[in-house]
Amino acid sequence: WFPALEVLDVSGTGLAEMGAELLSLPCLHTLLAKNNRLGGPGSLPKGLGQAPLARSLRVLNLSGNRFAEVPPALLQLRGLRSLSLGGNRLHSIPPDIQELHSLEFLYLGGNFITAIPPELAKLPSLRYLVLCDNKIQSIPPQLAQLHSLRSLSLHNNLLTYLPREILNLVHLEELSLRGNPLVVRFVRDLTYNPPSLQELAGRTVKTRNIPYTPSDLPESLVRYLSLASNCPNPKCGGVYFDSCVRQIKFVDFCGKYRLPLMHYLCSPECSSPFSSASQSSTSQSESDSEDEASVAAHRMQKVLLG
């Protein structure tokens, strides 16, 4: 009845299957069938991959349905630019996804996907990849071949690390990683617990060289004051007891390597290049190392948390 139909939205209608009538819509370029009951046998019409629709369809949204796997017929829609299958019951991504050469937007969030096939990297036009809210544990290094990728959403998965090759995605503008073990651990490590009143008093005694004798203070406080650690920042003359800031410092090793070593600072201000702490002499190499560490830490926070 509508041979010139270009956009069809049947979302939220309780559909359990779509009939063969779709195959007679040669001009249809957008099909929205979200939040239905599709996913069982016969949900999609037979011959979908060979119908004129396979060449005309550009946008297909089947999110919020009951698909346990990506229907093979969808992988024959070579003209697709946008495919959404979020909120289904998918456990994997078929390697044949690489056949959708025109795909620019792929939404597979809210499923039960555990792995990303390397074949996904063979989508030359892919710009937006959404894989959030799944159970993905690792990223294949081949994903760095997606040179057109602008946005990668991986939040709320089970990632504990990223492959070094991810740095090759030079055009990436958005990387979402919140809710993964690697970010949760990173944020926890960044947490700085403010010093207690006892520690503040102990720092004051040590930094101002206030004299005292064992008979002036309780034995527990004398023992506490003896546990003070000097801040390793050459521009700071402070001390710390329990509350400190962990930071990576890049140090020259035999003039050949730059080794990342963990050291502990008395406060967050020590890592700032504009610290108001007292000045002391330091070599140029140490100063450069601290600046590099500060820049690297800032960049890491921006990537992982932003």
XYZ file of C-alpha atoms in Angstrom, residues 7-302:
296
model
C 10.569 5.662 7.550
C 8.633 3.100 9.609
C 8.374 3.208 13.403
C 6.629 0.278 15.080
C 8.299 0.657 18.477
C 6.453 -0.346 21.636
C 3.636 -2.137 19.851
C 4.186 -5.605 21.341
C 5.295 -7.110 18.013
C 6.598 -10.664 18.192
C 7.322 -10.887 14.479
C 7.492 -8.723 11.382
C 5.785 -10.057 8.273
C 6.834 -10.374 4.658
C 5.155 -7.044 3.888
C 8.469 -5.399 4.768
C 10.071 -6.952 1.716
C 7.845 -4.919 -0.595
C 9.090 -1.560 0.688
C 11.996 -0.803 -1.667
C 12.403 2.816 -0.493
C 12.493 2.152 3.255
C 15.706 3.531 4.761
C 14.793 3.728 8.482
C 13.123 0.954 10.494
C 12.526 1.425 14.222
C 11.154 -1.545 16.155
C 12.314 -0.870 19.698
C 10.805 -2.295 22.887
C 8.826 -5.157 21.400
C 8.865 -8.944 21.806
C 11.001 -9.767 18.781
C 13.668 -12.420 19.103
C 12.017 -15.777 18.633
C 11.977 -17.949 15.492
C 10.336 -16.144 12.610
C 10.748 -12.691 14.132
C 12.187 -11.393 10.878
C 10.779 -12.189 7.425
C 12.550 -14.821 5.354
C 14.553 -13.520 2.428
C 15.323 -10.234 4.157
C 18.914 -10.291 2.949
C 17.916 -10.715 -0.692
C 15.030 -8.219 -0.821
C 15.392 -4.671 -2.244
C 15.143 -3.565 1.381
C 18.616 -4.988 1.985
C 20.042 -2.286 -0.265
C 17.879 0.637 0.822
C 17.865 0.219 4.627
C 20.287 2.579 6.385
C 19.039 2.692 9.992
C 17.774 -0.324 11.961
C 16.893 -0.145 15.644
C 15.884 -3.380 17.389
C 16.849 -2.379 20.923
C 14.782 -3.580 23.863
C 13.751 -6.906 22.360
C 14.591 -10.557 23.095
C 17.300 -11.494 20.622
C 19.767 -14.009 22.070
C 22.012 -13.695 19.020
C 22.449 -11.296 16.136
C 20.116 -12.597 13.399
C 22.220 -13.758 10.413
C 19.814 -11.952 8.064
C 20.903 -8.606 9.524
C 24.499 -9.284 8.496
C 23.340 -9.261 4.862
C 22.027 -5.690 5.051
C 25.175 -4.300 3.459
C 23.787 -0.761 3.204
C 23.294 -0.364 6.979
C 24.919 2.678 8.539
C 23.343 2.412 11.973
C 22.504 -0.792 13.862
C 21.107 -0.819 17.407
C 20.593 -4.035 19.358
C 20.909 -2.690 22.873
C 18.967 -4.167 25.757
C 18.576 -7.624 24.257
C 19.985 -10.966 25.399
C 23.082 -11.180 23.226
C 26.019 -13.190 24.569
C 28.394 -12.671 21.663
C 29.145 -10.640 18.564
C 29.371 -12.773 15.421
C 32.641 -12.470 13.448
C 30.543 -11.894 10.317
C 29.790 -8.422 11.650
C 32.730 -7.432 9.465
C 30.460 -7.776 6.408
C 28.638 -4.542 7.285
C 31.240 -2.339 5.591
C 29.053 0.784 5.594
C 28.316 0.665 9.323
C 29.045 3.945 11.126
C 27.102 3.462 14.380
C 26.884 0.200 16.334
C 24.972 0.038 19.633
C 25.193 -3.234 21.585
C 24.935 -1.908 25.141
C 22.919 -3.618 27.852
C 23.510 -7.228 26.812
C 25.581 -10.127 28.169
C 28.507 -9.910 25.749
C 31.746 -11.278 27.208
C 34.209 -10.741 24.358
C 34.831 -8.512 21.354
C 35.792 -10.389 18.180
C 38.872 -9.039 16.360
C 36.782 -8.993 13.170
C 34.972 -5.954 14.549
C 38.091 -3.980 13.646
C 37.348 -4.569 9.947
C 34.574 -1.995 9.833
C 36.343 0.867 8.050
C 33.542 3.423 8.463
C 32.698 2.791 12.133
C 32.614 6.079 14.071
C 30.557 5.263 17.164
C 30.839 1.973 19.060
C 28.728 1.434 22.184
C 29.428 -1.710 24.212
C 28.534 -0.445 27.685
C 26.726 -2.475 30.354
C 28.013 -5.864 29.250
C 30.451 -8.387 30.738
C 33.486 -7.665 28.565
C 36.799 -8.527 30.228
C 39.351 -7.465 27.623
C 39.779 -5.384 24.486
C 41.444 -6.994 21.448
C 44.455 -4.955 20.269
C 43.074 -5.148 16.713
C 40.483 -2.574 17.748
C 43.193 0.038 17.202
C 42.643 -0.469 13.457
C 39.336 1.425 13.672
C 40.920 4.630 12.434
C 37.532 6.314 11.866
C 36.393 5.722 15.454
C 35.372 8.889 17.299
C 33.505 7.519 20.323
C 34.044 4.292 22.282
C 31.705 3.519 25.194
C 32.876 0.686 27.438
C 31.533 1.746 30.816
C 30.095 -0.793 33.261
C 32.031 -3.815 32.048
C 34.704 -6.015 33.663
C 37.823 -4.450 32.153
C 40.968 -4.603 34.273
C 43.374 -3.207 31.662
C 43.538 -1.656 28.198
C 45.895 -2.786 25.428
C 48.692 -0.376 24.638
C 47.506 -0.319 21.022
C 44.480 1.732 22.099
C 46.788 4.765 21.919
C 46.728 4.419 18.116
C 43.118 5.628 18.024
C 44.343 9.148 17.402
C 40.947 10.449 16.243
C 39.104 9.197 19.326
C 37.215 12.055 20.975
C 35.270 10.193 23.647
C 36.295 7.186 25.733
C 33.970 6.066 28.516
C 35.389 3.595 31.041
C 33.602 4.334 34.296
C 32.305 1.405 36.274
C 35.142 -0.936 35.267
C 37.539 -2.512 37.794
C 40.482 -0.630 36.303
C 38.803 2.746 36.881
C 37.382 1.805 40.272
C 40.866 0.809 41.410
C 42.394 3.926 39.877
C 39.898 6.205 41.625
C 40.455 4.407 44.915
C 44.203 4.891 44.583
C 43.695 8.579 43.852
C 41.708 9.087 47.036
C 43.493 11.301 49.530
C 42.339 10.977 53.123
C 42.730 14.320 54.934
C 45.171 14.245 57.865
C 43.708 13.717 61.312
C 44.038 16.401 63.995
C 46.741 14.296 65.612
C 48.697 14.147 62.370
C 48.305 17.883 61.769
C 49.642 18.556 65.243
C 52.507 16.101 64.677
C 53.397 17.748 61.367
C 53.488 21.147 63.033
C 55.796 19.896 65.769
C 58.190 18.376 63.228
C 58.226 21.095 60.564
C 58.638 23.928 63.101
C 61.129 21.995 65.208
C 59.157 22.582 68.393
C 61.307 21.176 71.222
C 59.922 18.504 73.516
C 61.195 15.806 75.852
C 59.721 12.389 76.717
C 58.570 13.832 80.012
C 56.504 16.497 78.223
C 54.225 14.121 76.306
C 52.557 10.743 76.791
C 54.656 7.803 75.634
C 52.199 7.036 72.804
C 52.610 10.547 71.344
C 56.385 10.423 71.582
C 56.345 7.124 69.744
C 53.944 8.589 67.167
C 56.208 11.573 66.507
C 59.121 9.245 65.893
C 57.234 7.694 62.959
C 57.300 10.848 60.844
C 58.466 10.394 57.249
C 60.110 13.212 55.319
C 58.352 14.247 52.113
C 60.620 13.254 49.167
C 59.654 16.355 47.202
C 62.847 18.479 47.182
C 60.690 21.622 47.055
C 58.885 20.689 50.275
C 60.242 20.429 53.777
C 57.160 18.741 55.174
C 56.581 15.393 56.826
C 53.723 12.910 56.926
C 52.577 10.075 59.156
C 49.579 8.136 57.810
C 48.053 10.493 55.252
C 50.040 10.718 52.025
C 49.646 11.005 48.263
C 50.957 8.293 45.970
C 52.533 9.463 42.738
C 54.569 8.002 39.900
C 57.973 9.610 39.352
C 59.930 8.951 36.149
C 63.609 8.542 36.952
C 66.613 8.253 34.639
C 68.314 4.875 34.805
C 71.889 4.808 33.526
C 70.948 7.462 30.984
C 69.074 4.889 28.911
C 65.653 4.313 30.440
C 62.943 6.262 32.207
C 61.689 4.092 35.050
C 58.304 4.806 36.665
C 58.836 4.608 40.441
C 56.221 5.075 43.150
C 56.918 7.697 45.775
C 54.850 9.276 48.526
C 54.136 12.971 49.038
C 52.818 14.694 52.132
C 49.930 16.455 50.365
C 48.334 17.000 46.929
C 49.976 20.445 46.758
C 53.363 18.779 46.446
C 52.449 17.479 42.986
C 51.520 20.947 41.745
C 54.117 22.886 39.725
C 52.860 26.058 41.477
C 53.327 24.695 44.985
C 53.863 27.332 47.668
C 56.094 24.958 49.617
C 59.561 26.060 50.602
C 62.118 25.971 47.815
C 65.256 23.852 47.929
C 67.960 23.025 45.439
C 67.274 20.306 42.914
C 68.798 19.136 39.657
C 67.198 19.950 36.322
C 66.621 16.270 35.603
C 64.656 15.822 38.842
C 62.534 18.867 38.040
C 61.821 17.572 34.542
C 60.911 14.160 35.928
C 58.401 15.644 38.345
C 56.827 17.790 35.631
C 56.480 14.777 33.356
C 54.927 12.756 36.157
C 52.442 15.534 36.871
C 51.483 15.809 33.202
C 51.187 12.019 32.845
C 48.992 11.787 35.931
C 46.755 14.605 34.682
C 46.422 12.958 31.281
C 45.569 9.596 32.850
C 42.856 11.155 35.002
C 41.374 12.907 31.978
